[in-house]
mmCIF file of C-alpha atoms in Angstrom:
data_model
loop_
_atom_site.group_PDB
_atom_site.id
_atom_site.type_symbol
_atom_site.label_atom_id
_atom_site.label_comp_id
_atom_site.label_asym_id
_atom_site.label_seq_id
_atom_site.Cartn_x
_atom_site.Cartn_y
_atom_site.Cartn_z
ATOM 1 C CA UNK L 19 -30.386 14.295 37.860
ATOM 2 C CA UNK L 20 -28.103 17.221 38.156
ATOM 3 C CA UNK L 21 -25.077 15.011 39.660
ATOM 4 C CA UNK L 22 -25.746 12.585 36.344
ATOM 5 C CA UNK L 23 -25.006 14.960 34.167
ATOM 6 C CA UNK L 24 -22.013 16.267 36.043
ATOM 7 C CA UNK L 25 -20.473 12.992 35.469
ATOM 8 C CA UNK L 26 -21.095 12.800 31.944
ATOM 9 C CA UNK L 27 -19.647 16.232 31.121
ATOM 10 C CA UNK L 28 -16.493 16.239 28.874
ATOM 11 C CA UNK L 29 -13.114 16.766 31.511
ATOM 12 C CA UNK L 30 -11.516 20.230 30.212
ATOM 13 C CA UNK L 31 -7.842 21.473 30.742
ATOM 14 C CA UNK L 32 -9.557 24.006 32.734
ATOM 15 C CA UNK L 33 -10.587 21.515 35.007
ATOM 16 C CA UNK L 34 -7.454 19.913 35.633
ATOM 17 C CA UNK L 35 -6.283 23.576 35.983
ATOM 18 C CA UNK L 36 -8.296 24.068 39.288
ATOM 19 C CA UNK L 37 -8.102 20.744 40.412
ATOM 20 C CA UNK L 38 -3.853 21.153 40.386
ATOM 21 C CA UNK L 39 -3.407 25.049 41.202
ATOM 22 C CA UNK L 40 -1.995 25.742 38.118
ATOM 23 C CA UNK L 41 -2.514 27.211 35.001
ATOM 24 C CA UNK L 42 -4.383 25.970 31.493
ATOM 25 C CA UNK L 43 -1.332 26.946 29.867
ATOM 26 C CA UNK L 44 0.575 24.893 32.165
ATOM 27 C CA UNK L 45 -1.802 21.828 31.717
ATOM 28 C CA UNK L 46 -1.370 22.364 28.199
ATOM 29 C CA UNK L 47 2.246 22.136 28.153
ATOM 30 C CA UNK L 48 2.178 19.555 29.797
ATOM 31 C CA UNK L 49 0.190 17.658 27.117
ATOM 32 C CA UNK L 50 2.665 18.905 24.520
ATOM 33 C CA UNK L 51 5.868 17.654 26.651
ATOM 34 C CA UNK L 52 7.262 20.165 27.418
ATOM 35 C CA UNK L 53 10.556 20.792 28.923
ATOM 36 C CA UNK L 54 9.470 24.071 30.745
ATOM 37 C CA UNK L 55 7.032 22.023 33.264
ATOM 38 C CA UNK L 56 9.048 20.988 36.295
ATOM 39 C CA UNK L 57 9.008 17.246 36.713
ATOM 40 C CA UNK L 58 6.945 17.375 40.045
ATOM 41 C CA UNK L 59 4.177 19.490 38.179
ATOM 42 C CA UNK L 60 4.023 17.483 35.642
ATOM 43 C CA UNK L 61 3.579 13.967 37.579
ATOM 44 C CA UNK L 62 0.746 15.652 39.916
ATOM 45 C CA UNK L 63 -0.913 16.738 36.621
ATOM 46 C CA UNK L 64 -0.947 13.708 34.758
ATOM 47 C CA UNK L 65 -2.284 11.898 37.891
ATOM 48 C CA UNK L 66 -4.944 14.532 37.849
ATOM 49 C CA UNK L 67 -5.595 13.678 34.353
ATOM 50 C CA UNK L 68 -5.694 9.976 35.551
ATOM 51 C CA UNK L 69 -7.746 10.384 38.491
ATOM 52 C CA UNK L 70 -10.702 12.511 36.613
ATOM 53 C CA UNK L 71 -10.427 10.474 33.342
ATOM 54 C CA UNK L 72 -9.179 13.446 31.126
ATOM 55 C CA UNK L 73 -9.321 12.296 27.615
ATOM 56 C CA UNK L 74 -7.294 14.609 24.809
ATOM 57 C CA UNK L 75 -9.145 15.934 21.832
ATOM 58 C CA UNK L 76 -6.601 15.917 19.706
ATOM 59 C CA UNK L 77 -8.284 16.874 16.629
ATOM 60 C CA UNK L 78 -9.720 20.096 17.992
ATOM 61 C CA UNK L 79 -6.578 21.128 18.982
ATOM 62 C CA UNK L 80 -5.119 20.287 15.670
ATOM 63 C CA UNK L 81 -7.999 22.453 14.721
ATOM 64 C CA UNK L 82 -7.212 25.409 17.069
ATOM 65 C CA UNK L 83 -3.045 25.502 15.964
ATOM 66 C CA UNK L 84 -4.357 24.215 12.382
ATOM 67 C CA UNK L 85 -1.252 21.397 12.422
ATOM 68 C CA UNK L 86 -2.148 17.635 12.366
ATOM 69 C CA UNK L 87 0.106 14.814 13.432
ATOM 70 C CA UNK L 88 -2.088 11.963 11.642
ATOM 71 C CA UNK L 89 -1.449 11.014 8.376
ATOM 72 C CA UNK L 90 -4.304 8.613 6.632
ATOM 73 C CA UNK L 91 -3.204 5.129 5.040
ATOM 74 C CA UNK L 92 -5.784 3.744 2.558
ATOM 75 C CA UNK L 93 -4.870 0.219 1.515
ATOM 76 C CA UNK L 94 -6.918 -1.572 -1.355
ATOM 77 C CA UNK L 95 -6.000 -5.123 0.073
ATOM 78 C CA UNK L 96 -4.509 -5.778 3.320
ATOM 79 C CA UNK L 97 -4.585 -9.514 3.170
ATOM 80 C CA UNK L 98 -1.622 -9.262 0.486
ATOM 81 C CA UNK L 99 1.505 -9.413 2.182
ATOM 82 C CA UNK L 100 2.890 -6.937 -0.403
ATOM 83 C CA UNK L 101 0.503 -4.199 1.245
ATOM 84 C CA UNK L 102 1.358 -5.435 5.069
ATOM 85 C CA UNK L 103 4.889 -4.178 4.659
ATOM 86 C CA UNK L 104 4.176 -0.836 2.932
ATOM 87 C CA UNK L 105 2.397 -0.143 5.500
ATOM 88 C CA UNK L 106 4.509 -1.365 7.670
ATOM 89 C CA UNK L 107 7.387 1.323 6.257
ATOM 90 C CA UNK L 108 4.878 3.971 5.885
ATOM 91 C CA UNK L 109 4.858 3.816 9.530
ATOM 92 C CA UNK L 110 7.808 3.298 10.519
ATOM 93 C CA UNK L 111 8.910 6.511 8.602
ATOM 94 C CA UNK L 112 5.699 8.386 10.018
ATOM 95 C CA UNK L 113 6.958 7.572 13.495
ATOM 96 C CA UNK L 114 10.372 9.134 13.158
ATOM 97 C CA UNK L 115 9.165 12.660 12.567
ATOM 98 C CA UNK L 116 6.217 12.602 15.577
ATOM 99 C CA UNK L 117 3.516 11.270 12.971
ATOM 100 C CA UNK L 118 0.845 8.668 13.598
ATOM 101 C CA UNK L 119 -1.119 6.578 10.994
ATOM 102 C CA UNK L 120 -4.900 6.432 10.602
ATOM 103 C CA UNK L 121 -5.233 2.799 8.785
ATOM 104 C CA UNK L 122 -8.167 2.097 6.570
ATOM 105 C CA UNK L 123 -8.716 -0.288 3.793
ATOM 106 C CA UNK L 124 -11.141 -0.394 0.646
ATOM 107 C CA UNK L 125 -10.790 -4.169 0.130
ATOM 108 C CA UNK L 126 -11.024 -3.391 -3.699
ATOM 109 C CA UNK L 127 -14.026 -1.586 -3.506
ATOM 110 C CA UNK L 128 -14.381 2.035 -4.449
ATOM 111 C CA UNK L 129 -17.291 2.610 -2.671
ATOM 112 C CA UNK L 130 -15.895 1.468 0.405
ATOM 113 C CA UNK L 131 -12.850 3.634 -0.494
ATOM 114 C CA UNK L 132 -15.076 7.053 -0.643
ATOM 115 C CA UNK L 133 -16.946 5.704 2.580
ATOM 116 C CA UNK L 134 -13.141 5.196 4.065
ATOM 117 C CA UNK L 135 -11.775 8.227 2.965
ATOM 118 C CA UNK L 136 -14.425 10.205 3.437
ATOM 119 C CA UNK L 137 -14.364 9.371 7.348
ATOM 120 C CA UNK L 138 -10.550 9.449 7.453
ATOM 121 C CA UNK L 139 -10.991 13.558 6.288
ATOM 122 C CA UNK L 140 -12.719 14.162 9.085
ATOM 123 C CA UNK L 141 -9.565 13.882 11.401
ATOM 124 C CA UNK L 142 -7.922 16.574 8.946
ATOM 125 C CA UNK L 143 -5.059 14.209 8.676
ATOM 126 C CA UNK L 144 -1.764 15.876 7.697
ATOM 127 C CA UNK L 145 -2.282 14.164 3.715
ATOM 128 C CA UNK L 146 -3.364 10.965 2.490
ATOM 129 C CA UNK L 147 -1.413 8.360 1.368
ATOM 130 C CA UNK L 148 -4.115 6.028 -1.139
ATOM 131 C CA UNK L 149 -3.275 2.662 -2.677
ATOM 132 C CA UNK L 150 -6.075 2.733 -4.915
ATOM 133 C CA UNK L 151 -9.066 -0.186 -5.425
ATOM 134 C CA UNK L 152 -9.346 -1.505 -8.852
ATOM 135 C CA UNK L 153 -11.060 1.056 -10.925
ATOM 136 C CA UNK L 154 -11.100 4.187 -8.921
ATOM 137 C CA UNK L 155 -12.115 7.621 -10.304
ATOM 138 C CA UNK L 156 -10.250 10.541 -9.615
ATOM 139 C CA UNK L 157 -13.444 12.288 -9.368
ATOM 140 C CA UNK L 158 -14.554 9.817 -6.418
ATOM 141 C CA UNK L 159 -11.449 10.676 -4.909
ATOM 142 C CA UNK L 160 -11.764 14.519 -5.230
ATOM 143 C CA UNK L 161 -15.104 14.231 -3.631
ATOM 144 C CA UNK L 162 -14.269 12.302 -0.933
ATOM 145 C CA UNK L 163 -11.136 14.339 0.419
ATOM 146 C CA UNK L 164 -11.311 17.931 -1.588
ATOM 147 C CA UNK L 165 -8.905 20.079 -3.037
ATOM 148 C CA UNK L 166 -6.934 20.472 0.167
ATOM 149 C CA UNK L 167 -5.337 17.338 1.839
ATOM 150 C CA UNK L 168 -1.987 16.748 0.277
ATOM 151 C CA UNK L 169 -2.418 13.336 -1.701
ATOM 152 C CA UNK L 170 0.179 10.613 -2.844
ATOM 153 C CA UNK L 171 -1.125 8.214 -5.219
ATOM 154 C CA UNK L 172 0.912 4.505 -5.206
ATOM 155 C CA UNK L 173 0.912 1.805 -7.554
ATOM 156 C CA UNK L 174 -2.096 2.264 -9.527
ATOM 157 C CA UNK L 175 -2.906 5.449 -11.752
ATOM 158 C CA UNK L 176 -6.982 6.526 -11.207
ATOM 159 C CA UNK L 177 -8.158 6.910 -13.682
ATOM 160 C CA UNK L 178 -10.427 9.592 -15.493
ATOM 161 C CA UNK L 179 -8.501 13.432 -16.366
ATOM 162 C CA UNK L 180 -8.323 15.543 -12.776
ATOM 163 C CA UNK L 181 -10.724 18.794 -12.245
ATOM 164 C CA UNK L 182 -8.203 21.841 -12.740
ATOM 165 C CA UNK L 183 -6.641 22.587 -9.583
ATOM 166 C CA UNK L 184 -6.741 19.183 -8.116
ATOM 167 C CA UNK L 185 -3.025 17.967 -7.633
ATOM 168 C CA UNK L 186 -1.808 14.614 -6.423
ATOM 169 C CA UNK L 187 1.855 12.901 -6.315
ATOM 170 C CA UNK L 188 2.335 9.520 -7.648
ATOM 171 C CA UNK L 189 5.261 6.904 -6.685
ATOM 172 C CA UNK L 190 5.073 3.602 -8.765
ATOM 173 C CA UNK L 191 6.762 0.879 -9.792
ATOM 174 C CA UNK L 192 8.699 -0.106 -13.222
ATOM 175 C CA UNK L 193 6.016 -2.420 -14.023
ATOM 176 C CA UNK L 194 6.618 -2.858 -17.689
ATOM 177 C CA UNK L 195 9.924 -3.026 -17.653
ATOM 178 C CA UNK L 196 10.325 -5.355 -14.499
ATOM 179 C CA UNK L 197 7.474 -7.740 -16.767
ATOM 180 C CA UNK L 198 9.988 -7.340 -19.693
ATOM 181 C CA UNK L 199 13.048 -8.524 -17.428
ATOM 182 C CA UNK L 200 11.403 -11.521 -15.611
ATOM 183 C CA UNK L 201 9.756 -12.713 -19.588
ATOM 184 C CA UNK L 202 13.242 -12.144 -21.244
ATOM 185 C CA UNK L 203 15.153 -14.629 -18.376
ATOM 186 C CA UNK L 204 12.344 -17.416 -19.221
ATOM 187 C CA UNK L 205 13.368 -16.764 -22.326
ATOM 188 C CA UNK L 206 16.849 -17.092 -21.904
ATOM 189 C CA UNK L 207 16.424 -20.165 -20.405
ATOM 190 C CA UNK L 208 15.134 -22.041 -23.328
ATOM 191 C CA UNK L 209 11.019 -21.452 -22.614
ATOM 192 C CA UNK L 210 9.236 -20.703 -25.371
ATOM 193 C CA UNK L 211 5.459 -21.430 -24.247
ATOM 194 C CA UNK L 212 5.336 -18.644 -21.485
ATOM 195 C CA UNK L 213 1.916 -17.338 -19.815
ATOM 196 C CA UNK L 214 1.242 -14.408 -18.181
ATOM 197 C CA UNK L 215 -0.690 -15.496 -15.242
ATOM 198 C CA UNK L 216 -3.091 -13.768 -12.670
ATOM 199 C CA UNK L 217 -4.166 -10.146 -12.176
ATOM 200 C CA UNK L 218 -7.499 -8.103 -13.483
ATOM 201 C CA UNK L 219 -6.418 -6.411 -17.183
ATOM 202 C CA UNK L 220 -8.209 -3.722 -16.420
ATOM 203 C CA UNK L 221 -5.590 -2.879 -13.601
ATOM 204 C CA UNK L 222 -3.227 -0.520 -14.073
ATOM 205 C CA UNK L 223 -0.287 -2.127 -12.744
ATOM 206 C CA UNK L 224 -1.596 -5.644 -14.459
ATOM 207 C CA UNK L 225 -2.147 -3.885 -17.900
ATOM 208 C CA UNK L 226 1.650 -2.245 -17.914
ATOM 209 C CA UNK L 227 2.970 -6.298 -16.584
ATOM 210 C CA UNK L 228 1.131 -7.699 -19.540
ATOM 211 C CA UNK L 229 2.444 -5.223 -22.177
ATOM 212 C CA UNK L 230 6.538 -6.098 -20.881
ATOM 213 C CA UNK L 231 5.719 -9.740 -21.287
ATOM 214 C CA UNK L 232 4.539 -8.510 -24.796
ATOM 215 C CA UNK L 233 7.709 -6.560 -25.407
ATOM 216 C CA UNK L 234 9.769 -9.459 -24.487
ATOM 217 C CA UNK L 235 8.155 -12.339 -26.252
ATOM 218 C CA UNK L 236 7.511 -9.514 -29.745
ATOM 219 C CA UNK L 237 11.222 -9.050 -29.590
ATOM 220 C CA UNK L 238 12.096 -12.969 -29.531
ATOM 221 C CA UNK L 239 9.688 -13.199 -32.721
ATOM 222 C CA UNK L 240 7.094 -15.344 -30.451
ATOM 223 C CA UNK L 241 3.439 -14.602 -31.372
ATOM 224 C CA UNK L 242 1.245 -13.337 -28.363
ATOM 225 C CA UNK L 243 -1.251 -15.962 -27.755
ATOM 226 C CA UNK L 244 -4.370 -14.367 -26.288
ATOM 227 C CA UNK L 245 -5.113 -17.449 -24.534
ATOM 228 C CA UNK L 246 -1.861 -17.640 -22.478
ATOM 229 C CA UNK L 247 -2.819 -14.178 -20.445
ATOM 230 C CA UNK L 248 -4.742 -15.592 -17.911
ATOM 231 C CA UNK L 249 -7.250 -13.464 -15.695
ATOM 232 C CA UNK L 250 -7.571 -14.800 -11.852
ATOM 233 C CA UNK L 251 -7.676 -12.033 -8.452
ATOM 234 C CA UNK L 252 -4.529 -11.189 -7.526
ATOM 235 C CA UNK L 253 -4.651 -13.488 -4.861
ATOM 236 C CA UNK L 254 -3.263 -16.865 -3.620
ATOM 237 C CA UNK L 255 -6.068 -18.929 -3.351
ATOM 238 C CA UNK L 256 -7.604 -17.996 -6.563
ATOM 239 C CA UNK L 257 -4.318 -18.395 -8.509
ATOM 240 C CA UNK L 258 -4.642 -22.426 -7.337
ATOM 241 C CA UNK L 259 -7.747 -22.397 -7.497
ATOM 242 C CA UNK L 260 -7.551 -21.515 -11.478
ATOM 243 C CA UNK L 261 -4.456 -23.517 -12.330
ATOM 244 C CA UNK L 262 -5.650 -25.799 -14.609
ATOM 245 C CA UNK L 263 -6.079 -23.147 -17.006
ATOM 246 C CA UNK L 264 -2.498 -23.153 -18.216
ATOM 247 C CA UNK L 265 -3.145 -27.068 -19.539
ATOM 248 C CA UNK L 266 -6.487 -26.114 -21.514
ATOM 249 C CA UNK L 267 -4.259 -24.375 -23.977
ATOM 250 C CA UNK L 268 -3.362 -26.391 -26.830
ATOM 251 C CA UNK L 269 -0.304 -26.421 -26.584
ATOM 252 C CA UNK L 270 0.653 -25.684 -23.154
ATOM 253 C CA UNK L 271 3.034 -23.233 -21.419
ATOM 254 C CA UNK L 272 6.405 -24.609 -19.709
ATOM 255 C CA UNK L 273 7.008 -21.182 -17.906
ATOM 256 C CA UNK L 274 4.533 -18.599 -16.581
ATOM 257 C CA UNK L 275 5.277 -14.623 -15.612
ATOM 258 C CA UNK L 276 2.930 -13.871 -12.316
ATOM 259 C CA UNK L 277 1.267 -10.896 -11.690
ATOM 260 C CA UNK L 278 2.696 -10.699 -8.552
ATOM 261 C CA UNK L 279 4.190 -12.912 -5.537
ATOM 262 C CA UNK L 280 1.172 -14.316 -3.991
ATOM 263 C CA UNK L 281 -0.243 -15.215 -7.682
ATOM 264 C CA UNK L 282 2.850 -17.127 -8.017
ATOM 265 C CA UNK L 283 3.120 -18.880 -4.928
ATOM 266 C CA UNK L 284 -0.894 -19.606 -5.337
ATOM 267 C CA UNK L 285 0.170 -21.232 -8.849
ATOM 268 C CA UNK L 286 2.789 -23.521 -7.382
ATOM 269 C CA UNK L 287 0.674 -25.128 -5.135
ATOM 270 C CA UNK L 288 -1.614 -25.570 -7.801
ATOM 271 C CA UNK L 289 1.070 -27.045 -10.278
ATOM 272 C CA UNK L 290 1.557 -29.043 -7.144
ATOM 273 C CA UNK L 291 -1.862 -30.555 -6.729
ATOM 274 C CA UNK L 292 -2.103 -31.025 -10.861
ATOM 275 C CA UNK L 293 1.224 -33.552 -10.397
ATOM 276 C CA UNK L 294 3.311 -30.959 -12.175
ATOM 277 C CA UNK L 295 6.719 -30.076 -10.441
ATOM 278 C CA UNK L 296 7.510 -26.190 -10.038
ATOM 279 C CA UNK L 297 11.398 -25.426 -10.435
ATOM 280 C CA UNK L 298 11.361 -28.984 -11.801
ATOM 281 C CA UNK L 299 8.785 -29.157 -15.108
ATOM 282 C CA UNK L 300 7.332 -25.816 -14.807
ATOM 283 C CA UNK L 301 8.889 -22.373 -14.013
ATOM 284 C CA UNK L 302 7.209 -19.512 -12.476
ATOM 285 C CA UNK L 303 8.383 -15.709 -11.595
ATOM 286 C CA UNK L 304 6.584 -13.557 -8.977
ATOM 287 C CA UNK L 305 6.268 -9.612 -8.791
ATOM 288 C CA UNK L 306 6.973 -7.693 -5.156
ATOM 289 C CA UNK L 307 9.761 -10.127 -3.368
ATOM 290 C CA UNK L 308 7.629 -10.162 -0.551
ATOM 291 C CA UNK L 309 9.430 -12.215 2.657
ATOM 292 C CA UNK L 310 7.561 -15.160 1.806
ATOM 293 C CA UNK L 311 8.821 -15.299 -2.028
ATOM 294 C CA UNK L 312 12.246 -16.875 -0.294
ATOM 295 C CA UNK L 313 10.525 -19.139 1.593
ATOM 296 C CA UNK L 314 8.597 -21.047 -0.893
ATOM 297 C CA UNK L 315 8.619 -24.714 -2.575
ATOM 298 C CA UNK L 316 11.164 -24.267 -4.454
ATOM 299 C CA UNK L 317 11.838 -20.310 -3.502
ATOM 300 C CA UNK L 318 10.808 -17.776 -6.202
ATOM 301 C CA UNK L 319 12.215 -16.028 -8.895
ATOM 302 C CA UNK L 320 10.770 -12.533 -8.627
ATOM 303 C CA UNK L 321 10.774 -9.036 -8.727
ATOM 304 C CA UNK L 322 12.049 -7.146 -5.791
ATOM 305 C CA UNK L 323 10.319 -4.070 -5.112
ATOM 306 C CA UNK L 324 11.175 -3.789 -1.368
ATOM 307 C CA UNK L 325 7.726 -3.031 -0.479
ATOM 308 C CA UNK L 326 8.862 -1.786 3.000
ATOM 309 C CA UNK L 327 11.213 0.952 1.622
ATOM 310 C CA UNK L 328 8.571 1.657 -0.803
ATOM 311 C CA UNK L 329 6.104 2.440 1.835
ATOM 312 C CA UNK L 330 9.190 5.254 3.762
ATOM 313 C CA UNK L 331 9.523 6.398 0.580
ATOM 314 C CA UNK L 332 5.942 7.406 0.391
ATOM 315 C CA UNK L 333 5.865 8.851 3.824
ATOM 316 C CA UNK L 334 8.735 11.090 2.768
ATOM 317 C CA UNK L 335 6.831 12.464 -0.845
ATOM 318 C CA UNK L 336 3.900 13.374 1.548
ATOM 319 C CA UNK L 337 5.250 14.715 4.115
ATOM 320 C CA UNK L 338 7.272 16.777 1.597
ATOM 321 C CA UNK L 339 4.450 18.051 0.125
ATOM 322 C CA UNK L 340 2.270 18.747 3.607
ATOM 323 C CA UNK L 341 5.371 20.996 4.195
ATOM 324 C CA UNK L 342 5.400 22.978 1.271
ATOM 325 C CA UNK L 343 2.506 22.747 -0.814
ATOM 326 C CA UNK L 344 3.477 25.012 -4.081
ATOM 327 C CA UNK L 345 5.865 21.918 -4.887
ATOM 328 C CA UNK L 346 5.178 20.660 -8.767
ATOM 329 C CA UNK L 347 3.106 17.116 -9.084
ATOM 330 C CA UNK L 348 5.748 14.631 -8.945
ATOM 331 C CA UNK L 349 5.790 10.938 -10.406
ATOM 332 C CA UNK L 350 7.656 8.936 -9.287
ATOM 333 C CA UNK L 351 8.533 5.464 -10.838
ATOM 334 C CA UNK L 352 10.837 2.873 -9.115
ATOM 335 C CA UNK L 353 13.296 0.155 -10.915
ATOM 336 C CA UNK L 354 12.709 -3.339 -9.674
ATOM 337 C CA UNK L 355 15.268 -5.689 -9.914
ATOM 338 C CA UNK L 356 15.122 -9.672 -11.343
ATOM 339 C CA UNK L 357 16.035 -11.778 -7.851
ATOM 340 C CA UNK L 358 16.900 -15.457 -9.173
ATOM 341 C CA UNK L 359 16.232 -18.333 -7.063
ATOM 342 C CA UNK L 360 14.809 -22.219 -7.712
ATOM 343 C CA UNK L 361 11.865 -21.525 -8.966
ATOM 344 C CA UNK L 362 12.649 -20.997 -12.894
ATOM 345 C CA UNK L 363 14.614 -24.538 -14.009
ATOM 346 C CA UNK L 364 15.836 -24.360 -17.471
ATOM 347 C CA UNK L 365 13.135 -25.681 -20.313
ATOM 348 C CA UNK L 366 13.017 -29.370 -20.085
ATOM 349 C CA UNK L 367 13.964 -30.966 -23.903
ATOM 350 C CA UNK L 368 11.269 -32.556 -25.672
#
């Protein structure tokens, strides 16, 4: 019975200690690298380590020197490419200053998101980088992390008005205006029928797309058909899936403005399967420039964003603010820029 429980007690340092001849300190500096350990003290430590299946706490010892070298990554969808390579540059830049990233993701569900964060707080992560679910409440957020973790916001705003004393960053994109751009090209190119296809209106990011397609076709003197703002997920499948929308209108659009790249290249395939011809009879824009958008049939017009760069850039704001917390809230919003390719043909003549 005794011996059982022997076996199941945690390893300490000051095991390894006694088991090498050496000090805890030593052990310990060992853990941290350190230059000061000789190089023969350090290999018979780590074997010791090896041999009696020493496992590092590193939480508690962030706890003991209060420092953390986690920072938590909350991604509302990490099927969308877009969100692969954020995260992807949110590491990368983590990694170059000694950081690692604690990955979760809400899958558009902000109940999911306080059960995700929630957990993620209880590594006392360095700060919090959140990509918010559709709909979340700064409240929910508050509650789920405190008043402590430094917090950068991306893409979507939360909504609701923030208790006094709760701070967060923001870094976005030039939604609206990048909407205006892609709607003023079609425009430019002789389409006059021109959708806005795919997203939730209730998003954010979606609402400030739709209201720079509104800008663009207002200042051409084009009245905003209701009807030709098209609701679908932001999603591939579900932007085929939905394509024969476009054709229900009366008179129906030659050109549509996507929510964002995989929206668009959903669409195509469905203009595909309809017998329509996209970059032929039908033009389409995307939103992101994910590595796909080049790669598609025909390849896409679309926004670039540089959703890897984004994501370093969002590493730096955090870890700027984990360093010196009296810094003022900061918003951040990022140009995108129109990227032209064979997927926006000129309007066909009637």
């Amino acid at each position: 019975m005794d011996g059982g429980l022997e076996k199941s007690r945690r390893i300490t340092l000051n095991d390894i200690a006694r088991a090498c001849g050496v000090s805890r300190a030593t052990v310990s500096l060992v853990l941290r690298r350190s230059p000061l350990v000789h190089a023969d003290t350090r290999r018979r430590v780590e074997a010791e380590m090896l041999r009696q299946g020493y496992v590092y706490n590193r939480a508690a010892a962030n706890l003991r020197q209060r420092v953390s070298t986690t920072v938590a990554l909350v991604i509302n969808d990490l099927s969308n490419p877009f969100f692969a390579e954020f995260a992807a540059g949110v590491d990368e830049a983590l990694g170059v200053k000694g950081y690692v990233t604690l990955l979760g993701s809400s899958n558009e569900s902000p109940a999911r998101q306080r059960q995700v964060l929630g957990s993620l707080i209880e590594h006392h992560p360095a700060g919090i980088i959140l990509s918010p679910a559709e709909n979340s409440d700064v409240a929910d957020v508050e509650l789920a992390i405190g008043r402590h973790a430094p917090l950068l916001v991306f893409n979507r705003k939360l909504t609701g008005t923030p208790a006094p004393g709760f701070e967060y960053d923001f870094l976005g994109l030039d939604n609206r205006a990048g909407a205006r751009a892609a709607t003023k090209r079609l425009l430019e190119l002789g389409h006059r029928r021109i959708a806005f296809y795919g997203g939730h209106a209730d998003s954010s990011s979606c609402r400030e797309r739709r209201l720079g397609y509104q800008d663009a076709l207002g200042e051409a003197g084009i009245p905003i058909d209701p009807r030709s703002m098209i609701e679908t997920a932001p999603t591939r499948l579900e932007a085929n899936a939905h394509a024969d929308a476009l054709f229900a209108i009366d008179a129906a659009p030659t050109a549509a403005v996507c929510y964002n790249d995989a929206v668009a290249l959903g669409l195509m395939l469905g203009l595909t399967r309809l017998g329509r011809h996209p970059g032929v009879d039908f033009a389409v824009t995307g939103f992101d420039d994910i590595p796909e958008a080049a790669l598609g049939v025909p390849p896409l017009t679309t926004l670039s964003a540089d959703p890897r760069a984004r994501g370093r850039q969002a590493a730096e704001l955090l870890l700027q603010r984990a360093a010196a917390p009296s810094l003022l809230r900061r918003s951040v919003v990022v140009p995108v820029l129109l990227t032209e390719r064979e997927s926006t043909p000129h309007a066909l003549r009637a």
